[in-house]
mmCIF file of C-alpha atoms in Angstrom:
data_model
loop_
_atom_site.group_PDB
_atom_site.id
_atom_site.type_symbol
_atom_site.label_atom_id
_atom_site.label_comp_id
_atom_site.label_asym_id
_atom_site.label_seq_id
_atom_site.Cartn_x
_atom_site.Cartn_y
_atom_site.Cartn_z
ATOM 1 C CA UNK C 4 9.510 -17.882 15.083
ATOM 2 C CA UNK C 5 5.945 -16.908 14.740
ATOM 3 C CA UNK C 6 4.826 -13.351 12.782
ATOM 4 C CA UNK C 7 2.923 -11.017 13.948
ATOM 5 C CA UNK C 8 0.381 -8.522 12.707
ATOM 6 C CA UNK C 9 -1.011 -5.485 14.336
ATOM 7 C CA UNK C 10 -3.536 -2.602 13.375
ATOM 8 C CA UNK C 11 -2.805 1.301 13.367
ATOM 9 C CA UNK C 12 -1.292 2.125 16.808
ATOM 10 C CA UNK C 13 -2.018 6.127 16.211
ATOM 11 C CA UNK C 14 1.421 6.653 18.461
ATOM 12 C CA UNK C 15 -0.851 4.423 21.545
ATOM 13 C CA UNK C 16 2.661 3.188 22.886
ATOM 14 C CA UNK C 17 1.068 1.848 26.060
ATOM 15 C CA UNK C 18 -1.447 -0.226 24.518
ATOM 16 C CA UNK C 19 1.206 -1.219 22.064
ATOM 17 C CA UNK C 20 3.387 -2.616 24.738
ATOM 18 C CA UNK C 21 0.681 -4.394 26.588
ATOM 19 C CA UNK C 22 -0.058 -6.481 22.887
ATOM 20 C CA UNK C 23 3.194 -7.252 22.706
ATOM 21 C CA UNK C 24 3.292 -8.519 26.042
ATOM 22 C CA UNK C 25 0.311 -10.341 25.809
ATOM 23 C CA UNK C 26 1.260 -12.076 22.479
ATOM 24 C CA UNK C 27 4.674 -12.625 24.266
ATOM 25 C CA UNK C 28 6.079 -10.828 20.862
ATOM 26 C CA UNK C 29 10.165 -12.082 21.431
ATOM 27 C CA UNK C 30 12.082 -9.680 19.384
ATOM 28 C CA UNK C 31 15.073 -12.015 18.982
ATOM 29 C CA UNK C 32 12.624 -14.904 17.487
ATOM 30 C CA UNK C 33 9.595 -13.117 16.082
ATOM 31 C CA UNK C 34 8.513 -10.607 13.271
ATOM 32 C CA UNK C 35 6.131 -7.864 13.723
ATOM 33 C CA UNK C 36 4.155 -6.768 10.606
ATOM 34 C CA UNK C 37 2.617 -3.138 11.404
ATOM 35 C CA UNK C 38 -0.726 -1.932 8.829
ATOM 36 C CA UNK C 39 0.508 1.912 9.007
ATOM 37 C CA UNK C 40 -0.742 5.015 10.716
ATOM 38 C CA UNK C 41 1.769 4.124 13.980
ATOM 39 C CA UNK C 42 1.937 7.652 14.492
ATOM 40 C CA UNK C 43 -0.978 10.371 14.392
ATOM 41 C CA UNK C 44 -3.973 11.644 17.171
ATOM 42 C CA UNK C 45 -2.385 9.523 20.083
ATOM 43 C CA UNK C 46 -0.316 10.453 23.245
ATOM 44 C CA UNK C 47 3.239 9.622 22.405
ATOM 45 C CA UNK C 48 4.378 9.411 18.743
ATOM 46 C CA UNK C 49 8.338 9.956 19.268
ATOM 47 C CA UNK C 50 8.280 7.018 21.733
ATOM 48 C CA UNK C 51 6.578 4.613 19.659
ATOM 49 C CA UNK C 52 8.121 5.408 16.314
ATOM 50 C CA UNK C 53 11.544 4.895 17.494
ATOM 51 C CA UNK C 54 10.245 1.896 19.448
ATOM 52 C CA UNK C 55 9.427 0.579 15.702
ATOM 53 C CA UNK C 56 13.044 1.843 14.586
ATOM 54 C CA UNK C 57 14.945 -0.010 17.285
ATOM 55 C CA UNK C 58 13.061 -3.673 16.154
ATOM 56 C CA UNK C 59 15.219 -3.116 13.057
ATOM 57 C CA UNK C 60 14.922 -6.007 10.526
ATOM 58 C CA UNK C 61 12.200 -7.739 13.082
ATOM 59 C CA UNK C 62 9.589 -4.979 12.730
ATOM 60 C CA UNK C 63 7.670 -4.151 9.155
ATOM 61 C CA UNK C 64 5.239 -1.389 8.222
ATOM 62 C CA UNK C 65 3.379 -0.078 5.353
ATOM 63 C CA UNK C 66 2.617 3.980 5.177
ATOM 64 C CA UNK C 67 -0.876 4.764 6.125
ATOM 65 C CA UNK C 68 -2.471 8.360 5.269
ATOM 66 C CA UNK C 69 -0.880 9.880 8.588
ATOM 67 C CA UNK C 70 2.500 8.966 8.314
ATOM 68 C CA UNK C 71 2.515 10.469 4.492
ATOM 69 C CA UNK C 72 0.740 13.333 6.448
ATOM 70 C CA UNK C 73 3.465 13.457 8.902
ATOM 71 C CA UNK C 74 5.883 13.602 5.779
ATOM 72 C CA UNK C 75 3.774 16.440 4.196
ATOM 73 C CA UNK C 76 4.734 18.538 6.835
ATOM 74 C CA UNK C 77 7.894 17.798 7.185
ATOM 75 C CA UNK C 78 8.446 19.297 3.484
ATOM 76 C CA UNK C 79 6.364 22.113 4.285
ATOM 77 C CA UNK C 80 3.398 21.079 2.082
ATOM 78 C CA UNK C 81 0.712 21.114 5.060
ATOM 79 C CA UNK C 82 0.343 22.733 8.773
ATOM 80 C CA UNK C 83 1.078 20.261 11.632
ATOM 81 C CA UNK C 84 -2.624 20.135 13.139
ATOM 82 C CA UNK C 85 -2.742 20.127 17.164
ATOM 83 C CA UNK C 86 -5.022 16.794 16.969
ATOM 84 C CA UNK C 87 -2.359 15.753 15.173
ATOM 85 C CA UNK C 88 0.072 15.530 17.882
ATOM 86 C CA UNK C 89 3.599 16.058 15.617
ATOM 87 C CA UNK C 90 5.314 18.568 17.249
ATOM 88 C CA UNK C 91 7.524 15.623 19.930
ATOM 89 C CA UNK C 92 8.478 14.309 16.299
ATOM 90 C CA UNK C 93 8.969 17.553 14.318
ATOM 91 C CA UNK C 94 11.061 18.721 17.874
ATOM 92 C CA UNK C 95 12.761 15.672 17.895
ATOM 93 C CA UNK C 96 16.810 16.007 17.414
ATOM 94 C CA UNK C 97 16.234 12.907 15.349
ATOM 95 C CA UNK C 98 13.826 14.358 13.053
ATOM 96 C CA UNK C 99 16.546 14.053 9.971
ATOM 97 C CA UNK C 100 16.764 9.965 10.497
ATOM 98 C CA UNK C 101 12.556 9.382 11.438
ATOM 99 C CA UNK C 102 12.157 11.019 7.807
ATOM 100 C CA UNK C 103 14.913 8.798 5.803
ATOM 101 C CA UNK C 104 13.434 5.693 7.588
ATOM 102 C CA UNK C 105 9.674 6.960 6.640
ATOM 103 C CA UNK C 106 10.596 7.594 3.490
ATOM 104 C CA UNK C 107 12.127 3.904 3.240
ATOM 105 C CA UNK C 108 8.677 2.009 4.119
ATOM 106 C CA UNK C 109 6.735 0.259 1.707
ATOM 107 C CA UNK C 110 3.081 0.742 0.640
ATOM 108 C CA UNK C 111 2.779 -2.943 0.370
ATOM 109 C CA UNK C 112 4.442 -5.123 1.993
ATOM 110 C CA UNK C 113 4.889 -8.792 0.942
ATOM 111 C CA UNK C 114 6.660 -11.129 3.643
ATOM 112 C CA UNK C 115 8.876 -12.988 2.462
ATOM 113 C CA UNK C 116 8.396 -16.499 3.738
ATOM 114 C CA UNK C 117 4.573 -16.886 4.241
ATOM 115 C CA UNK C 118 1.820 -15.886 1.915
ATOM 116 C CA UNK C 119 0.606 -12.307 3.395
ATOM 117 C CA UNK C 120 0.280 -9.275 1.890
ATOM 118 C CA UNK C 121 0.043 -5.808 4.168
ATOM 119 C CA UNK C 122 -1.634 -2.644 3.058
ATOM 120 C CA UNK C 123 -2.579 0.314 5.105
ATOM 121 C CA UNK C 124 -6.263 0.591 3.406
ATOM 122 C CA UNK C 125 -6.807 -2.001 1.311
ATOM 123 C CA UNK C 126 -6.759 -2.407 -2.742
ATOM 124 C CA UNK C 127 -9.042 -1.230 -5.543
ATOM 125 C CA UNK C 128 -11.283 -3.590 -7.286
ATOM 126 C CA UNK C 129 -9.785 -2.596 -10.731
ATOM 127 C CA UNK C 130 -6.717 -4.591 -9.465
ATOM 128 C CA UNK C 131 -5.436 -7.870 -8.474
ATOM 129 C CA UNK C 132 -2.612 -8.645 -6.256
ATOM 130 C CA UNK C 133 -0.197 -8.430 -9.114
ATOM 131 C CA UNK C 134 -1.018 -4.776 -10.144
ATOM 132 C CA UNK C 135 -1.193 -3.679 -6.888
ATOM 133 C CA UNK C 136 2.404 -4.470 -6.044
ATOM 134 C CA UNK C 137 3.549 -3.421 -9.658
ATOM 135 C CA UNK C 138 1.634 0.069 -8.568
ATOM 136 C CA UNK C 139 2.980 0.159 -4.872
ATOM 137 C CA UNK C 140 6.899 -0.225 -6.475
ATOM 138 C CA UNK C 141 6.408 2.292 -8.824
ATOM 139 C CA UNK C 142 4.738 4.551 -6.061
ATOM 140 C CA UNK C 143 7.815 3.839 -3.387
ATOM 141 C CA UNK C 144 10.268 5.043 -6.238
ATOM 142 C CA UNK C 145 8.806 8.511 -5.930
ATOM 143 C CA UNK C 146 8.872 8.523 -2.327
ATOM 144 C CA UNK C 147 12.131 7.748 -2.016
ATOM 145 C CA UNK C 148 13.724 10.453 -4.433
ATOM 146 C CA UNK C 149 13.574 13.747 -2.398
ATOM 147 C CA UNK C 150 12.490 15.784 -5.330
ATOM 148 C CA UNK C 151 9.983 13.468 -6.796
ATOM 149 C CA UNK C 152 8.190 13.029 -3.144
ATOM 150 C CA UNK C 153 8.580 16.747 -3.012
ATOM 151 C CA UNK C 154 6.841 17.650 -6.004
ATOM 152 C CA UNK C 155 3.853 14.805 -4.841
ATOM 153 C CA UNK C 156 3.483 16.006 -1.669
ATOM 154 C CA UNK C 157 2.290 19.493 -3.066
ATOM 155 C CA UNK C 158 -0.579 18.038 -4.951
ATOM 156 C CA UNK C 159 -1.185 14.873 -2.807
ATOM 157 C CA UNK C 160 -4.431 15.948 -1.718
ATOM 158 C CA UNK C 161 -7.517 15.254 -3.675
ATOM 159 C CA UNK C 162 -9.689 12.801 -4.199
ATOM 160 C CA UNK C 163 -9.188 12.790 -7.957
ATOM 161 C CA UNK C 164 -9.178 10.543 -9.913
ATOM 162 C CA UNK C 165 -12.026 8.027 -8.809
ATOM 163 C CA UNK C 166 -11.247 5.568 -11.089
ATOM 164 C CA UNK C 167 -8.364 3.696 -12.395
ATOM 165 C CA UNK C 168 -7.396 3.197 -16.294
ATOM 166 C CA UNK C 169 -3.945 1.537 -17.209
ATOM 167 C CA UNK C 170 -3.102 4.914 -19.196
ATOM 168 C CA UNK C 171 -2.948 7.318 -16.032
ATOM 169 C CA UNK C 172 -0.344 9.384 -15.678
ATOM 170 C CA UNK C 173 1.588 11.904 -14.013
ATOM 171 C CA UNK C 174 0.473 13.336 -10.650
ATOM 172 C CA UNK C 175 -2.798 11.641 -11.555
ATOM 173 C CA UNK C 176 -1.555 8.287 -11.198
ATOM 174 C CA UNK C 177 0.275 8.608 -8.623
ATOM 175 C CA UNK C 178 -2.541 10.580 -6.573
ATOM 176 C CA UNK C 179 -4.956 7.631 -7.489
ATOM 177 C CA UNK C 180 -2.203 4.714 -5.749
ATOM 178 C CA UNK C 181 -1.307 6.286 -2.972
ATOM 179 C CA UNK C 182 -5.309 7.263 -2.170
ATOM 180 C CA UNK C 183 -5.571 3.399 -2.923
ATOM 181 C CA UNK C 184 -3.286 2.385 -0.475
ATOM 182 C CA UNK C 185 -3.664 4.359 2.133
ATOM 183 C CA UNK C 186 -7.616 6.309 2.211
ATOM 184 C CA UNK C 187 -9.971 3.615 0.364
ATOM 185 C CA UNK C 188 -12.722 2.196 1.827
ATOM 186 C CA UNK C 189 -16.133 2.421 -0.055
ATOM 187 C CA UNK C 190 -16.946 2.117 -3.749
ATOM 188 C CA UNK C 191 -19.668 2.533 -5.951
ATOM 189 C CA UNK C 192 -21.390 -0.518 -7.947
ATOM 190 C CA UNK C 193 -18.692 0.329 -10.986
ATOM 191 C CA UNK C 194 -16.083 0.191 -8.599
ATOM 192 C CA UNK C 195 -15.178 3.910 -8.778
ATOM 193 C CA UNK C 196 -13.617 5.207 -5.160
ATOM 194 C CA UNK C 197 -15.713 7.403 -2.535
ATOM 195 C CA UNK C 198 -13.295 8.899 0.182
ATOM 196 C CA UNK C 199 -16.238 11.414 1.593
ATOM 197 C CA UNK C 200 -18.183 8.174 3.441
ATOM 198 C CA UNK C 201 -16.141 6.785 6.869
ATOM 199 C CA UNK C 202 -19.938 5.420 8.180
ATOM 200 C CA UNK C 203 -20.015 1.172 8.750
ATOM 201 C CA UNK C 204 -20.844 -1.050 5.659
ATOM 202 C CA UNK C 205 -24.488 -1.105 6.880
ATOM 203 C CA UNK C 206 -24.980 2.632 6.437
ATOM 204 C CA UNK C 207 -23.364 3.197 3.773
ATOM 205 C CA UNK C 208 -25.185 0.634 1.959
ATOM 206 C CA UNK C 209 -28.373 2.928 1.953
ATOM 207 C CA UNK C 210 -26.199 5.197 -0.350
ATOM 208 C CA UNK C 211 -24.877 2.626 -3.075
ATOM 209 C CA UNK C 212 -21.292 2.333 -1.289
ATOM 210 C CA UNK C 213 -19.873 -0.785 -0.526
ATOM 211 C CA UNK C 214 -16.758 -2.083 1.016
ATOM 212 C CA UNK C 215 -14.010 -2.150 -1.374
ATOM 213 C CA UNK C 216 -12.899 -6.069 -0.523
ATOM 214 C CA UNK C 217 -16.914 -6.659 -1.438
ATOM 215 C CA UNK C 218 -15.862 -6.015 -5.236
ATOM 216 C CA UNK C 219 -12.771 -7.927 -5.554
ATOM 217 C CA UNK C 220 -12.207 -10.674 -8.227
ATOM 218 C CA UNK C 221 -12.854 -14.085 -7.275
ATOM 219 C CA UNK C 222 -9.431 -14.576 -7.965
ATOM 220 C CA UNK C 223 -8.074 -11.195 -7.587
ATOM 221 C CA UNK C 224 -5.520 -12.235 -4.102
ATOM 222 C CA UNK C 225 -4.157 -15.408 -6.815
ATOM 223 C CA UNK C 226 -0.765 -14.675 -8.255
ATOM 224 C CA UNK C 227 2.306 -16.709 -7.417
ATOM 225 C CA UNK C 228 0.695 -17.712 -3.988
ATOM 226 C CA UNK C 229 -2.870 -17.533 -2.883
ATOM 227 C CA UNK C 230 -2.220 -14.474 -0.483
ATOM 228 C CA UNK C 231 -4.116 -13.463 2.685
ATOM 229 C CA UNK C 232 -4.446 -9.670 2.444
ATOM 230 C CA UNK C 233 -3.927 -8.018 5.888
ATOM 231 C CA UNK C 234 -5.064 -4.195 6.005
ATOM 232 C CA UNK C 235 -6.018 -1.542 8.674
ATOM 233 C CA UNK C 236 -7.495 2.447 8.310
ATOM 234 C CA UNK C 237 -11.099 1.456 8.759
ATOM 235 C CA UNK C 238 -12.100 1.798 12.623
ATOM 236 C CA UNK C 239 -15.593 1.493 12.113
ATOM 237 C CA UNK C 240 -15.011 -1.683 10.550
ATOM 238 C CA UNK C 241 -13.952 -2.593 14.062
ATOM 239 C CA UNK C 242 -11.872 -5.704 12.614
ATOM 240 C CA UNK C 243 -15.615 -7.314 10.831
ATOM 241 C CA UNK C 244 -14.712 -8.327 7.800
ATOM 242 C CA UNK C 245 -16.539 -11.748 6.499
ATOM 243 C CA UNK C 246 -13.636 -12.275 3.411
ATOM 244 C CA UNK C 247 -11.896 -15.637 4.252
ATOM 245 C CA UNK C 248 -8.608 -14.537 3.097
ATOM 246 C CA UNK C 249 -9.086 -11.118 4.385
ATOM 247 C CA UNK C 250 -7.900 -9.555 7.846
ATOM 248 C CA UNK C 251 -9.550 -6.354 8.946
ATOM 249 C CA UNK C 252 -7.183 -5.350 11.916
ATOM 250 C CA UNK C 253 -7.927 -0.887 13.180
ATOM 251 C CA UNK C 254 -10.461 -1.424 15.972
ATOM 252 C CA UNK C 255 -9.602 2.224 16.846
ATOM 253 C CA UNK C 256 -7.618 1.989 19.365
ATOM 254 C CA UNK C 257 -7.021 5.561 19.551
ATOM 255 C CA UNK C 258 -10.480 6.659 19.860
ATOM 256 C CA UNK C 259 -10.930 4.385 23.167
ATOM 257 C CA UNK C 260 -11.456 1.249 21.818
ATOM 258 C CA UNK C 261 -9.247 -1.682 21.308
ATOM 259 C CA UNK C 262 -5.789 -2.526 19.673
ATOM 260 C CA UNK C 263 -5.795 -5.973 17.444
ATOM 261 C CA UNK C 264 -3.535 -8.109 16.104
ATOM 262 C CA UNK C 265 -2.959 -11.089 14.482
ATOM 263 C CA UNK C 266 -0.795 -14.062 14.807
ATOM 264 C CA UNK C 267 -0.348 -15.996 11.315
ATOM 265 C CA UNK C 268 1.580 -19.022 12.477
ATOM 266 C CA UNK C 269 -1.444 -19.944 15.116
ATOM 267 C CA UNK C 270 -4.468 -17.383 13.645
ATOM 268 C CA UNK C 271 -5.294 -16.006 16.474
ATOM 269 C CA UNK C 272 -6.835 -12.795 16.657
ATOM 270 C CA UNK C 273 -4.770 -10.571 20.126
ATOM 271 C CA UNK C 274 -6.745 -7.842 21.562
ATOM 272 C CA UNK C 275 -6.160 -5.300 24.292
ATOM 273 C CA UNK C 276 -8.269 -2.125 25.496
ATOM 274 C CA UNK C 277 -7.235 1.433 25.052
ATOM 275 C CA UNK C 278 -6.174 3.237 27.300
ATOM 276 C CA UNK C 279 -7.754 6.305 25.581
ATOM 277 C CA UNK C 280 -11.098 8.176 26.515
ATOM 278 C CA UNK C 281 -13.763 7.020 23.933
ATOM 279 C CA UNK C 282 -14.403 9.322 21.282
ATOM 280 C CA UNK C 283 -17.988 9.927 22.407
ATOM 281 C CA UNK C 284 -16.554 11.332 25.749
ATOM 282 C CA UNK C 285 -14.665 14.145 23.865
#
C-alpha cells in the first residue's frame, strides 16, 4: 500500500485521472489524501466529486475555501458565481448526499498510520500542531450540526480577526480557524494574518508579508510524532516551499498549469500538465 497526496484539483477531472494513472494510484491497495478545493473554477465538478465519493474509505480530503463556498450556497448564504462553475452540482439529483458528505470532511486531516498532517492552507504561527487539531475538531463540530454551520455560514466572510488569542470566542473564533485553514498565506512580522496579498513570497516581501510556514516554531510540527505538514491553496507558490518537513502541493492546475502530488511511501513528487488554457490567455 503506498499513500498518496495530491493538490487542489478545482473539479480538473481529466488531469486528475491522468495523475492517478501515472502514479498507478490502485484503489484496492492505496490511499489518496486530497488538500481541498476539488471542486471550484474547473470544467467538471459533479464528475470529480463523486469520483472522490465512490473511493470511499481509500480517498481523504480536507475543506478548502471553495468547497465551504460551495456549502455557502447551498444554505443560501452567497450567489453561485458563473466562474464558479456550481450549477452541475447544485442541479445534481444528488445534491442532498454531496452536502452530508461535505459537511463530513475534516479541516485537518491526520492519517492514521504515518506521520502527515493535511490542511487546505496551511496553519498560523500562533499555533503548533497540537492547537491546530484541537481548533480544527472544535471547528468540524459546527460544521456538522445543520444549525450551527447555518448560523456560520452567514457571517463566514471577513477577514476579521487577524490575530489569534486563546480567549476568542463566538463567531470570532470560529471565523479566525476556518480563515486559518482554508485562506492563509502571508503574515506580518508579529504574525498577524493578511488575506488581501495572493502575489509570490518574493513580492510580497517588499511589503513586510511573509509566508506563514516562514514563522513557525522550531518545534511547532512536534507533538506525539514529528509530522510532515502537507497543504495546498497557494498557486503562486507553484509547489516552492524550502521547509524540510513541509509539502507545498497547488501548482494551479486550473489556471493552465500543472497538477502535483506526492507519494509518502517513496517521496516522490507526480506531476501532470493541465489541460486548461493558461490564465494569461483569458
Amino acid at each position: 500500500m503506498s499513500v498518496y497526496f495530491i493538490g487542489d484539483v478545482h473539479a480538473c477531472f481529466h488531469e486528475l485521472q491522468d495523475l492517478l494513472n501515472v502514479m498507478e494510484f490502485n484503489p484496492n491497495d492505496d490511499e489518496l489524501v486530497l488538500t481541498g478545493d476539488i471542486i471550484g473554477r474547473g470544467p467538471h465538478p459533479l464528475e470529480t466529486i463523486e469520483y472522490v465519493r465512490s473511493l470511499g474509505d481509500r480517498a481523504h480530503m480536507v475543506l478548502g475555501n471553495h468547497d465551504l463556498n460551495l456549502l455557502a450556497v447551498i444554505f443560501g448564504h452567497n450567489q453561485p458565481k458563473k466562474k464558479d462553475n456550481l450549477s452541475p452540482i447544485l442541479k445534481s439529483s444528488k445534491i442532498d448526499s454531496i452536502t452530508d458528505w461535505l459537511r463530513k470532511q475534516p479541516l485537518l486531516y491526520i492519517h492514521p498510520e504515518i506521520p502527515v498532517c493535511t490542511v487546505h492552507a496551511g496553519i498560523t504561527p500562533q499555533w503548533n500542531i497540537g492547537t491546530a487539531i484541537s481548533c480544527a475538531r472544535e471547528m468540524e463540530q459546527v460544521i456538522r450540526d445543520e444549525k450551527q454551520l447555518d448560523n456560520f455560514l452567514s457571517e463566514m466572510y471577513s477577514d476579521d480577526p487577524s490575530c489569534w488569542f486563546d480567549n476568542l470566542s463566538g463567531i470570532s473564533r470560529l471565523r479566525y480557524i476556518t480563515n486559518v485553514f482554508t485562506r492563509i498565506r502571508l503574515c506580518y512580522a508579529d504574525k498577524s494574518l493578511d488575506f488581501k496579498n495572493k502575489n509570490s513570497p518574493e513580492e510580497a516581501r517588499k511589503e513586510g508579508l511573509v509566508p506563514w510556514f516562514d514563522l513557525l516554531s522550531h518545534d511547532a510540527l512536534k507533538a506525539d510524532r514529528d509530522y510532515t505538514l502537507v497543504f495546498g491553496h497557494w498557486a503562486a507558490l507553484t509547489g516552492k516551499c524550502l521547509h524540510p518537513r513541509i509539502k507545498s502541493l497547488d501548482t494551479g492546475c486550473v489556471w493552465g498549469n500543472r497538477l502535483t502530488g506526492w507519494c509518502y511511501d517513496t517521496d516522490t513528487i507526480y506531476s501532470v500538465p493541465s489541460r486548461q488554457p493558461s490564465k494569461f490567455d483569458k
